[in-house]
Short mmCIF file of C-alpha atoms and ligand atoms in Angstrom, two decimals:
data_model
loop_
_atom_site.label_atom_id
_atom_site.label_comp_id
_atom_site.label_asym_id
_atom_site.label_seq_id
_atom_site.Cartn_x
_atom_site.Cartn_y
_atom_site.Cartn_z
CA MET A 1 59.99 -60.90 60.68
CA VAL A 2 61.18 -57.49 59.08
CA ALA A 3 62.86 -57.81 55.84
CA THR A 4 66.37 -56.41 55.91
CA LEU A 5 67.26 -53.85 53.25
CA SER A 6 70.21 -54.56 50.82
CA ALA A 7 71.60 -52.09 48.30
CA ALA A 8 71.44 -54.70 45.44
CA ALA A 9 67.94 -55.88 45.86
CA PRO A 10 65.27 -53.42 46.55
CA ALA A 11 63.25 -54.63 49.54
CA ALA A 12 59.78 -55.98 48.98
CA PRO A 13 57.18 -53.39 50.00
CA ARG A 14 56.31 -53.85 53.54
CA ALA A 15 52.98 -51.80 53.05
CA PRO A 16 51.96 -52.50 49.69
CA GLY A 17 49.07 -49.98 49.94
CA LEU A 18 45.33 -49.77 48.88
CA HIS A 19 46.34 -49.10 45.36
CA ALA A 20 49.49 -51.16 45.63
CA GLN A 21 50.32 -51.17 41.87
CA LEU A 22 49.78 -47.39 41.50
CA GLU A 23 51.66 -46.49 44.73
CA THR A 24 54.78 -48.53 43.70
CA LEU A 25 54.96 -47.63 40.04
CA PRO A 26 58.55 -47.40 38.69
CA ARG A 27 59.40 -43.75 38.14
CA GLU A 28 59.58 -44.06 34.20
CA THR A 29 56.12 -45.50 34.11
CA LEU A 30 54.81 -43.04 36.63
CA GLN A 31 56.25 -40.19 34.29
CA GLN A 32 54.69 -41.61 31.26
CA LEU A 33 51.34 -41.53 33.03
CA GLN A 34 51.96 -38.06 34.25
CA LEU A 35 52.74 -36.65 30.97
CA GLN A 36 49.63 -38.32 29.36
CA ARG A 37 47.60 -36.69 32.17
CA LEU A 38 49.19 -33.44 32.09
CA GLN A 39 48.49 -33.21 28.38
CA GLU A 40 44.87 -33.98 29.00
CA THR A 41 44.69 -31.28 31.83
CA LEU A 42 46.28 -28.74 29.67
CA ARG A 43 43.58 -29.46 26.95
CA ASN A 44 40.84 -29.34 29.47
CA ALA A 45 42.06 -25.90 30.85
CA TRP A 46 42.75 -24.43 27.41
CA GLU A 47 39.51 -25.57 25.77
CA ASN A 48 37.10 -24.68 28.67
CA VAL A 49 38.60 -21.82 30.57
CA PRO A 50 39.34 -18.59 28.60
CA TRP A 51 41.51 -17.26 31.41
CA HIS A 52 43.85 -20.29 31.14
CA GLN A 53 44.05 -20.12 27.31
CA GLN A 54 44.80 -16.41 27.41
CA ARG A 55 47.59 -16.94 29.86
CA LEU A 56 48.98 -20.03 28.17
CA ARG A 57 49.08 -18.08 24.75
CA ALA A 58 50.79 -15.05 26.58
CA ALA A 59 53.44 -17.67 27.65
CA GLY A 60 53.97 -18.59 24.20
CA LEU A 61 51.97 -21.71 23.77
CA THR A 62 50.00 -21.96 20.48
CA ASP A 63 48.30 -25.25 20.93
CA PRO A 64 47.80 -27.24 24.16
CA ARG A 65 49.35 -30.32 22.33
CA ASP A 66 52.50 -28.29 22.43
CA LEU A 67 53.83 -29.95 25.53
CA HIS A 68 55.95 -32.78 24.79
CA SER A 69 57.71 -33.69 28.17
CA LEU A 70 57.35 -33.05 31.87
CA ASP A 71 60.15 -30.59 31.54
CA ASP A 72 57.91 -28.39 29.44
CA LEU A 73 55.88 -27.77 32.64
CA ARG A 74 58.36 -25.03 33.36
CA ARG A 75 57.05 -23.11 30.37
CA LEU A 76 53.57 -22.79 31.98
CA PRO A 77 52.82 -19.79 34.20
CA PHE A 78 52.05 -20.11 37.90
CA THR A 79 48.61 -19.78 39.38
CA VAL A 80 48.17 -18.05 42.76
CA LYS A 81 45.43 -17.71 45.08
CA THR A 82 44.44 -14.21 44.04
CA ASP A 83 43.86 -15.56 40.62
CA LEU A 84 40.95 -17.68 42.04
CA ARG A 85 39.74 -14.53 43.97
CA ASP A 86 40.01 -12.49 40.80
CA ASN A 87 37.91 -15.03 38.92
CA TYR A 88 35.37 -15.35 41.83
CA PRO A 89 33.09 -17.37 42.15
CA PHE A 90 33.31 -19.68 39.11
CA GLY A 91 35.54 -18.18 36.55
CA LEU A 92 38.09 -20.95 36.63
CA PHE A 93 35.72 -23.71 36.32
CA THR A 94 35.68 -25.93 33.21
CA ARG A 95 32.07 -26.51 33.13
CA PRO A 96 28.83 -24.62 34.27
CA VAL A 97 28.14 -25.06 38.01
CA GLN A 98 24.82 -27.00 37.17
CA GLN A 99 27.00 -29.85 36.04
CA LEU A 100 28.92 -29.92 39.17
CA ALA A 101 28.43 -32.25 42.23
CA ARG A 102 29.68 -29.98 45.08
CA LEU A 103 31.37 -26.81 46.01
CA HIS A 104 33.62 -26.03 48.89
CA ALA A 105 35.11 -22.75 49.87
CA SER A 106 38.00 -21.62 52.18
CA SER A 107 37.31 -18.43 54.13
CA GLY A 108 40.04 -15.86 53.46
CA THR A 109 41.01 -13.52 56.19
CA THR A 110 40.38 -10.64 53.71
CA GLY A 111 37.75 -10.39 51.06
CA LYS A 112 35.99 -13.09 49.20
CA PRO A 113 36.40 -16.70 49.88
CA THR A 114 38.22 -19.01 47.53
CA VAL A 115 35.62 -21.21 45.79
CA VAL A 116 36.47 -24.75 44.48
CA GLY A 117 34.32 -27.09 42.52
CA TYR A 118 34.07 -30.90 41.97
CA THR A 119 32.42 -33.12 39.24
CA ALA A 120 31.11 -36.40 40.54
CA GLN A 121 34.23 -38.01 39.05
CA ASP A 122 36.39 -35.48 41.06
CA LEU A 123 34.58 -36.47 44.37
CA SER A 124 35.26 -40.03 43.50
CA THR A 125 38.94 -39.38 42.76
CA TRP A 126 39.12 -37.35 46.07
CA SER A 127 37.56 -40.29 48.13
CA ASP A 128 40.08 -42.61 46.59
CA LEU A 129 42.99 -40.58 47.45
CA VAL A 130 41.77 -40.08 51.10
CA ALA A 131 40.98 -43.87 51.28
CA ARG A 132 44.51 -44.50 49.92
CA SER A 133 45.94 -41.97 52.61
CA LEU A 134 44.13 -43.56 55.62
CA HIS A 135 45.27 -46.99 54.47
CA CYS A 136 48.84 -45.63 54.05
CA ALA A 137 48.74 -44.52 57.69
CA GLY A 138 47.49 -47.84 58.93
CA VAL A 139 43.66 -47.47 58.88
CA ARG A 140 41.91 -50.71 57.64
CA PRO A 141 38.31 -51.43 56.56
CA GLY A 142 35.96 -51.62 59.45
CA ASP A 143 37.96 -49.29 61.64
CA LEU A 144 35.54 -46.81 63.32
CA VAL A 145 36.62 -43.21 62.32
CA HIS A 146 35.76 -40.39 64.75
CA ASN A 147 35.82 -37.39 62.38
CA ALA A 148 36.35 -34.11 64.24
CA TYR A 149 37.29 -32.03 61.21
CA GLY A 150 34.82 -29.36 60.60
CA TYR A 151 31.91 -30.27 58.21
CA GLY A 152 30.75 -27.67 55.82
CA LEU A 153 32.62 -25.53 53.36
CA PHE A 154 35.91 -26.63 54.89
CA THR A 155 37.24 -29.75 52.94
CA GLY A 156 38.57 -31.37 56.13
CA GLY A 157 35.14 -32.78 57.33
CA LEU A 158 33.48 -34.14 54.18
CA GLY A 159 36.86 -35.06 52.52
CA ALA A 160 37.80 -37.22 55.48
CA HIS A 161 34.17 -38.51 55.72
CA ASP A 162 33.99 -39.75 52.21
CA GLY A 163 37.46 -41.16 52.11
CA ALA A 164 36.73 -43.28 55.26
CA GLY A 165 33.62 -44.34 53.73
CA ARG A 166 35.54 -45.43 50.37
CA LEU A 167 37.80 -47.42 52.51
CA GLY A 168 34.98 -49.34 54.20
CA CYS A 169 35.16 -47.59 57.54
CA PRO A 170 32.13 -46.56 59.56
CA VAL A 171 32.18 -42.82 60.40
CA VAL A 172 31.12 -40.76 63.47
CA PRO A 173 30.66 -37.39 61.73
CA ILE A 174 30.80 -35.24 64.92
CA SER A 175 32.55 -32.23 63.25
CA GLY A 176 34.64 -29.76 65.40
CA GLY A 177 33.52 -28.22 68.80
CA GLY A 178 31.55 -29.57 71.72
CA THR A 179 34.58 -31.04 73.15
CA GLU A 180 33.24 -32.63 76.25
CA ARG A 181 30.91 -34.55 74.04
CA GLN A 182 33.78 -35.60 71.74
CA VAL A 183 35.45 -37.14 74.79
CA ALA A 184 32.30 -39.06 76.00
CA LEU A 185 31.77 -40.41 72.40
CA ILE A 186 35.33 -41.52 72.00
CA MET A 187 35.03 -43.47 75.15
CA ASP A 188 31.51 -44.73 74.59
CA PHE A 189 31.71 -45.68 70.79
CA GLY A 190 35.44 -46.84 70.78
CA PRO A 191 36.77 -45.38 67.56
CA ARG A 192 40.11 -46.69 66.38
CA VAL A 193 40.86 -43.60 64.34
CA LEU A 194 40.70 -39.79 65.15
CA CYS A 195 40.66 -37.27 62.39
CA ALA A 196 41.27 -33.76 63.68
CA THR A 197 43.61 -30.73 63.44
CA PRO A 198 46.67 -31.50 65.76
CA SER A 199 45.56 -28.53 67.86
CA TYR A 200 42.06 -29.60 68.15
CA ALA A 201 43.36 -33.13 69.24
CA LEU A 202 45.25 -31.49 72.03
CA ALA A 203 42.19 -29.50 72.98
CA ILE A 204 40.25 -32.94 73.14
CA ALA A 205 43.10 -34.45 75.37
CA GLU A 206 42.98 -31.57 77.66
CA VAL A 207 39.32 -31.55 78.20
CA ALA A 208 39.46 -35.42 78.81
CA GLU A 209 42.14 -34.90 81.45
CA GLN A 210 40.03 -32.29 83.13
CA GLN A 211 37.25 -34.71 83.29
CA GLY A 212 39.42 -37.37 84.74
CA VAL A 213 39.23 -39.40 81.50
CA ASN A 214 42.27 -41.30 80.38
CA LEU A 215 42.16 -41.41 76.59
CA ARG A 216 45.13 -43.82 76.69
CA ASP A 217 42.48 -46.30 77.96
CA SER A 218 40.26 -45.60 74.77
CA ALA A 219 40.34 -47.68 71.69
CA LEU A 220 42.13 -44.88 69.67
CA ARG A 221 45.27 -46.01 67.89
CA ILE A 222 45.66 -43.82 64.86
CA GLY A 223 45.31 -40.02 64.69
CA MET A 224 45.04 -38.50 61.03
CA PHE A 225 46.30 -34.95 61.76
CA GLY A 226 46.61 -32.06 59.40
CA ALA A 227 45.36 -28.83 58.02
CA GLU A 228 47.84 -26.67 59.91
CA PRO A 229 51.56 -26.92 60.48
CA TRP A 230 52.75 -28.75 63.47
CA SER A 231 56.00 -30.05 64.94
CA GLU A 232 57.50 -33.16 65.99
CA ALA A 233 57.41 -32.09 69.54
CA MET A 234 53.64 -31.67 69.29
CA ARG A 235 53.49 -35.17 67.78
CA ARG A 236 55.05 -36.61 70.75
CA GLU A 237 52.96 -34.69 73.13
CA ILE A 238 49.68 -35.74 71.36
CA GLU A 239 50.90 -39.39 71.26
CA ALA A 240 51.88 -39.39 74.97
CA ARG A 241 48.50 -37.82 76.08
CA MET A 242 46.25 -39.90 73.71
CA GLY A 243 48.01 -43.18 73.34
CA LEU A 244 47.83 -43.37 69.57
CA ARG A 245 50.04 -43.08 66.52
CA ALA A 246 49.93 -39.47 65.14
CA VAL A 247 50.12 -39.44 61.27
CA ASP A 248 50.52 -36.34 59.17
CA ILE A 249 48.11 -35.73 56.40
CA TYR A 250 48.28 -32.76 53.88
CA GLY A 251 46.07 -31.08 51.39
CA LEU A 252 44.53 -27.86 50.42
CA SER A 253 41.23 -27.01 48.94
CA GLU A 254 42.59 -25.36 45.79
CA ILE A 255 43.98 -28.74 44.74
CA MET A 256 41.46 -30.98 46.18
CA GLY A 257 41.33 -31.01 50.05
CA PRO A 258 42.86 -33.47 52.47
CA GLY A 259 44.78 -36.49 50.99
CA VAL A 260 47.02 -34.76 48.47
CA ALA A 261 49.78 -36.37 50.58
CA CYS A 262 50.18 -38.57 53.73
CA GLU A 263 52.77 -40.28 55.84
CA CYS A 264 53.20 -44.03 55.68
CA GLU A 265 54.43 -46.23 58.61
CA VAL A 266 57.97 -44.95 58.15
CA ARG A 267 56.81 -41.39 58.77
CA ASN A 268 59.75 -39.92 57.03
CA GLY A 269 57.96 -37.50 54.85
CA LEU A 270 54.40 -37.52 53.33
CA HIS A 271 53.75 -39.38 50.09
CA GLY A 272 52.57 -37.01 47.44
CA TRP A 273 50.16 -38.97 45.22
CA GLU A 274 52.05 -38.50 41.92
CA ASP A 275 49.50 -40.31 39.67
CA HIS A 276 47.33 -37.33 40.36
CA PHE A 277 49.48 -34.38 41.01
CA LEU A 278 52.82 -33.21 39.87
CA PHE A 279 54.94 -31.53 42.71
CA GLU A 280 57.71 -28.98 42.33
CA THR A 281 59.55 -26.71 44.81
CA ILE A 282 60.66 -23.23 43.84
CA ASP A 283 62.40 -20.27 45.36
CA PRO A 284 59.51 -18.20 46.49
CA ASP A 285 61.23 -14.92 45.59
CA SER A 286 62.69 -15.67 42.07
CA GLY A 287 60.23 -18.53 41.18
CA ALA A 288 63.36 -20.65 39.96
CA PRO A 289 63.41 -24.45 40.95
CA VAL A 290 65.23 -25.34 44.06
CA PRO A 291 67.34 -28.45 43.89
CA GLU A 292 65.81 -31.68 45.28
CA GLY A 293 66.11 -31.88 49.00
CA GLU A 294 66.37 -28.09 49.46
CA PRO A 295 63.62 -26.05 51.11
CA GLY A 296 61.29 -24.25 48.68
CA GLU A 297 57.66 -23.27 48.00
CA LEU A 298 55.67 -26.22 46.99
CA VAL A 299 54.02 -25.81 43.64
CA ILE A 300 51.29 -28.31 42.56
CA THR A 301 49.72 -29.16 39.24
CA THR A 302 46.71 -31.36 39.21
CA LEU A 303 46.65 -34.23 36.70
CA THR A 304 43.09 -35.61 36.98
CA LYS A 305 40.80 -32.84 38.18
CA GLN A 306 37.95 -32.14 35.80
CA ALA A 307 36.03 -29.18 37.24
CA LEU A 308 38.94 -27.13 38.42
CA PRO A 309 42.29 -28.04 36.90
CA MET A 310 45.32 -26.20 38.57
CA LEU A 311 48.38 -25.45 36.63
CA ARG A 312 51.51 -24.82 38.70
CA TYR A 313 49.51 -23.60 41.87
CA ARG A 314 51.73 -21.75 44.36
CA THR A 315 50.70 -23.12 47.75
CA ARG A 316 52.95 -20.79 49.73
CA ASP A 317 53.80 -23.80 51.70
CA ILE A 318 57.40 -24.30 52.49
CA THR A 319 58.83 -27.79 52.30
CA ARG A 320 61.45 -29.99 50.79
CA LEU A 321 60.98 -33.01 48.21
CA GLU A 322 62.65 -36.23 48.47
CA ARG A 323 62.42 -38.73 45.50
CA SER A 324 64.65 -41.51 46.92
CA ARG A 325 62.83 -44.64 47.44
CA CYS A 326 60.96 -44.97 50.86
CA ASP A 327 61.51 -47.94 53.11
CA CYS A 328 57.85 -48.71 52.80
CA GLY A 329 58.30 -49.52 49.05
CA ARG A 330 56.23 -46.62 47.63
CA THR A 331 57.86 -44.78 44.85
CA HIS A 332 55.91 -41.57 45.16
CA VAL A 333 57.76 -38.39 46.18
CA ARG A 334 58.03 -37.62 49.89
CA ILE A 335 57.04 -34.09 50.94
CA LEU A 336 58.80 -33.30 54.16
CA ARG A 337 56.85 -31.82 56.97
CA VAL A 338 55.39 -28.48 56.03
CA THR A 339 57.03 -26.08 58.44
CA GLY A 340 54.73 -23.25 57.52
CA ARG A 341 53.41 -21.01 55.03
CA ASN A 342 55.25 -18.17 53.38
CA ASP A 343 52.86 -15.61 54.71
CA ASP A 344 53.05 -17.00 58.29
CA MET A 345 56.88 -16.27 58.26
CA LEU A 346 57.80 -13.55 60.70
CA ILE A 347 61.16 -11.77 60.37
CA ILE A 348 62.25 -11.02 63.92
CA ARG A 349 65.32 -8.64 64.02
CA GLY A 350 66.41 -10.11 60.66
CA VAL A 351 65.81 -13.67 61.45
CA ASN A 352 63.15 -15.66 59.65
CA VAL A 353 60.90 -17.61 61.93
CA TYR A 354 57.88 -19.81 61.46
CA PRO A 355 55.46 -20.29 64.54
CA SER A 356 55.99 -24.07 64.16
CA GLN A 357 59.85 -23.51 65.08
CA ILE A 358 58.70 -21.72 68.25
CA GLU A 359 56.39 -24.72 68.93
CA ALA A 360 59.08 -27.18 68.57
CA VAL A 361 61.10 -25.55 71.37
CA LEU A 362 58.09 -24.84 73.65
CA VAL A 363 56.12 -28.10 73.56
CA GLY A 364 57.36 -30.43 76.06
CA ARG A 365 59.35 -27.84 78.22
CA PRO A 366 58.72 -28.58 81.89
CA GLY A 367 55.96 -26.32 83.37
CA VAL A 368 54.89 -25.07 79.88
CA ALA A 369 51.48 -25.96 78.39
CA PRO A 370 51.49 -26.84 74.50
CA HIS A 371 49.37 -23.63 73.83
CA TYR A 372 50.94 -20.41 72.54
CA GLN A 373 50.37 -17.34 70.46
CA LEU A 374 52.52 -14.90 68.91
CA VAL A 375 51.43 -11.30 69.34
CA LEU A 376 52.69 -8.73 66.78
CA GLU A 377 52.53 -5.10 67.98
CA ARG A 378 53.86 -1.77 66.81
CA GLN A 379 55.72 0.53 69.16
CA GLY A 380 56.53 3.70 67.42
CA ALA A 381 57.89 2.88 63.97
CA LEU A 382 58.98 -0.50 65.08
CA ASP A 383 57.33 -4.07 64.98
CA HIS A 384 57.60 -5.90 68.12
CA VAL A 385 56.69 -9.67 68.67
CA ARG A 386 55.54 -11.04 72.04
CA LEU A 387 55.32 -14.65 72.72
CA GLU A 388 52.42 -15.60 74.97
CA ILE A 389 52.83 -19.10 76.53
CA GLU A 390 50.79 -20.90 79.15
CA ALA A 391 51.83 -22.31 82.47
CA LEU A 392 50.60 -25.74 83.44
CA PRO A 393 48.17 -25.87 86.30
CA SER A 394 50.64 -27.42 88.59
CA VAL A 395 52.91 -24.33 88.27
CA ASN A 396 52.81 -21.66 91.09
CA ALA A 397 52.45 -18.10 89.72
CA ALA A 398 55.56 -17.09 91.70
CA ASP A 399 57.46 -19.26 89.36
CA TYR A 400 56.19 -17.56 86.02
CA PRO A 401 59.23 -15.27 85.71
CA ARG A 402 61.48 -18.32 85.98
CA LEU A 403 59.34 -20.11 83.16
CA ALA A 404 59.60 -16.83 81.03
CA ALA A 405 63.43 -16.73 81.49
CA ASP A 406 63.84 -20.38 80.63
CA ALA A 407 61.62 -20.05 77.48
CA THR A 408 63.54 -16.96 76.37
CA HIS A 409 66.67 -18.60 76.90
CA HIS A 410 65.81 -21.80 74.88
CA ILE A 411 64.34 -19.79 72.02
CA LYS A 412 67.39 -17.72 71.81
CA SER A 413 69.78 -20.59 71.89
CA MET A 414 67.67 -22.86 69.36
CA ILE A 415 66.23 -20.35 66.92
CA GLY A 416 68.49 -17.46 67.48
CA ILE A 417 65.91 -14.70 68.18
CA SER A 418 65.36 -12.65 71.38
CA ALA A 419 61.59 -13.01 72.19
CA LYS A 420 59.73 -11.15 74.73
CA VAL A 421 57.90 -14.01 76.52
CA GLN A 422 54.80 -13.54 78.71
CA VAL A 423 53.66 -16.44 80.80
CA LEU A 424 49.81 -16.59 81.11
CA ALA A 425 47.67 -18.55 83.62
CA PRO A 426 46.27 -22.04 82.58
CA GLY A 427 43.42 -21.78 79.93
CA ALA A 428 44.39 -18.19 78.93
CA VAL A 429 45.54 -18.97 75.37
CA PRO A 430 42.56 -19.54 73.19
CA ARG A 431 42.00 -23.18 72.29
CA SER A 432 41.34 -24.29 68.85
CA GLN A 433 38.32 -26.14 67.41
CA GLY A 434 39.89 -26.48 64.04
CA LYS A 435 42.89 -24.60 62.70
CA ALA A 436 44.72 -22.81 65.62
CA VAL A 437 45.33 -19.20 65.36
CA ARG A 438 49.13 -18.85 66.28
CA VAL A 439 49.75 -15.42 65.22
CA ARG A 440 47.67 -12.22 66.53
CA ASP A 441 48.46 -9.21 64.62
CA LEU A 442 47.58 -6.14 66.79
CA ARG A 443 49.54 -3.74 64.44
CA PRO A 444 47.45 -0.85 63.10
CA LYS A 445 46.08 -1.70 59.61
CA ALA A 446 47.59 0.33 56.72
CA SER A 447 44.85 2.67 55.47
O1 DLL B 1 43.36 -27.63 55.44
C1 DLL B 1 42.69 -29.37 53.83
C2 DLL B 1 43.08 -30.49 54.84
C3 DLL B 1 42.07 -30.86 55.73
C4 DLL B 1 44.36 -31.15 54.93
C5 DLL B 1 42.27 -31.80 56.73
C6 DLL B 1 44.55 -32.00 55.91
C7 DLL B 1 43.41 -32.46 56.87
P1 DLL B 1 42.61 -25.58 53.29
O2 DLL B 1 41.80 -25.09 54.35
O3 DLL B 1 42.60 -24.98 51.99
O4 DLL B 1 42.62 -27.17 53.21
O5 DLL B 1 44.05 -25.22 53.95
C8 DLL B 1 45.25 -25.49 53.24
O6 DLL B 1 46.53 -25.75 55.29
O7 DLL B 1 48.15 -24.94 52.20
C9 DLL B 1 48.81 -25.61 54.41
O8 DLL B 1 49.24 -24.19 54.80
C10 DLL B 1 47.83 -26.06 55.64
N1 DLL B 1 48.09 -27.46 55.91
C11 DLL B 1 47.24 -28.52 55.49
N2 DLL B 1 47.72 -29.69 55.86
C12 DLL B 1 48.75 -29.37 56.44
C13 DLL B 1 49.84 -30.20 57.08
C14 DLL B 1 43.03 -28.09 54.23
N3 DLL B 1 49.70 -31.59 57.35
C15 DLL B 1 46.41 -25.24 53.90
N4 DLL B 1 51.07 -29.61 57.72
C16 DLL B 1 47.86 -25.71 53.28
C17 DLL B 1 51.13 -28.35 57.59
C18 DLL B 1 49.06 -27.98 56.45
N5 DLL B 1 50.20 -27.44 57.12
#
């Protein structure tokens, strides 16, 4: 029987969680723990990373113990991605690389990768948090996990792998790519859980359909999807084609990797694990805090990371924070679906647009496949945006102009922009094996 909620008595948690006590800590207790851990993090950064100490001194701190409340966090300077690049490769680590257990890196589109390091303790914390996230999404010990996140320097593969292991789940470490084989192993091994980017999950579904395999007949029940923005429309599409429950999992390598936040069964925002991280949202232009519930750039401070503590890291991800209690009983903040990155935002004739908004309109439209790319071009002095969409195989080429007109109309009425839509034949939009490339910038590079 489902417990009814009443305003007077908070409902007993329906999903107590893997770390039940920690996941339901009253806010005051959580904040005490956060302050204590923040002070320790600051001391670690101050004493072991000259760069941090210099910047904290410049911000007016004379001693790392000079931080007495969580509100004092605002006195600390932000850290940005270029700070990691400028200190490449190990300049922000608190200890020599010989004392670390692992390195990961994210490949930048320009220049050097961003390198992140973990102590053995950091890896253990990470596994705990991914295990907690998987459990929060409904995964249970013994569930077979098909892990199609890329293994290697990307944090997705090994992060999900270790977390599943920590929960007591056997893992198929297939990594990304070789999509026909993925389909065969899903049918033969019977995993209950699929870990992949949402765009790659869709690519797996498509190949299965081309092979005449119905993944709805497989044992898959839960999809742990993240590493890129995706829409509710995409969630419905994947759920319909794979017959599973699609859950959003968030993270970034600079902070840890997957498992910084994850949806629970209520799926009304992703629980950001506040015993390990502090979450803020700021106005991306002014850096000022935005009121709770308003969209802003997510800023994260780590509270337990040893090798690479991060102070007020600007993620460039745009989201909203909700601190009201979730129906699941967890007290940790809810980070609403990340709609996109600040740097992915396009300004089309004065209107700010994220690719995921376009996706939300396109996916599920009759005759249109859920694959698309935005192409940026320069014509004369002006930037132009072309939207390439793909027709379903069942659509006759003579109907492409009608599809284009239909998409143009819906994008105009729902997002407010006039897009130039081009309909391509089935298969023409490149398929992802990891993070999908949604924007192709063909504009001449500034010299
Ligand atoms: O993508 C870590 C990860 C792996 C998360 C597997 C979830 C699952 P990075 O490669 O450093 O790390 O990329 C981090 O990806 O700042 C967001 O812009 C985006 N991102 C990650 N998860 C989500 C999500 C991993 N659930 C960057 N929704 C982040 C939207 C996401 N964007």
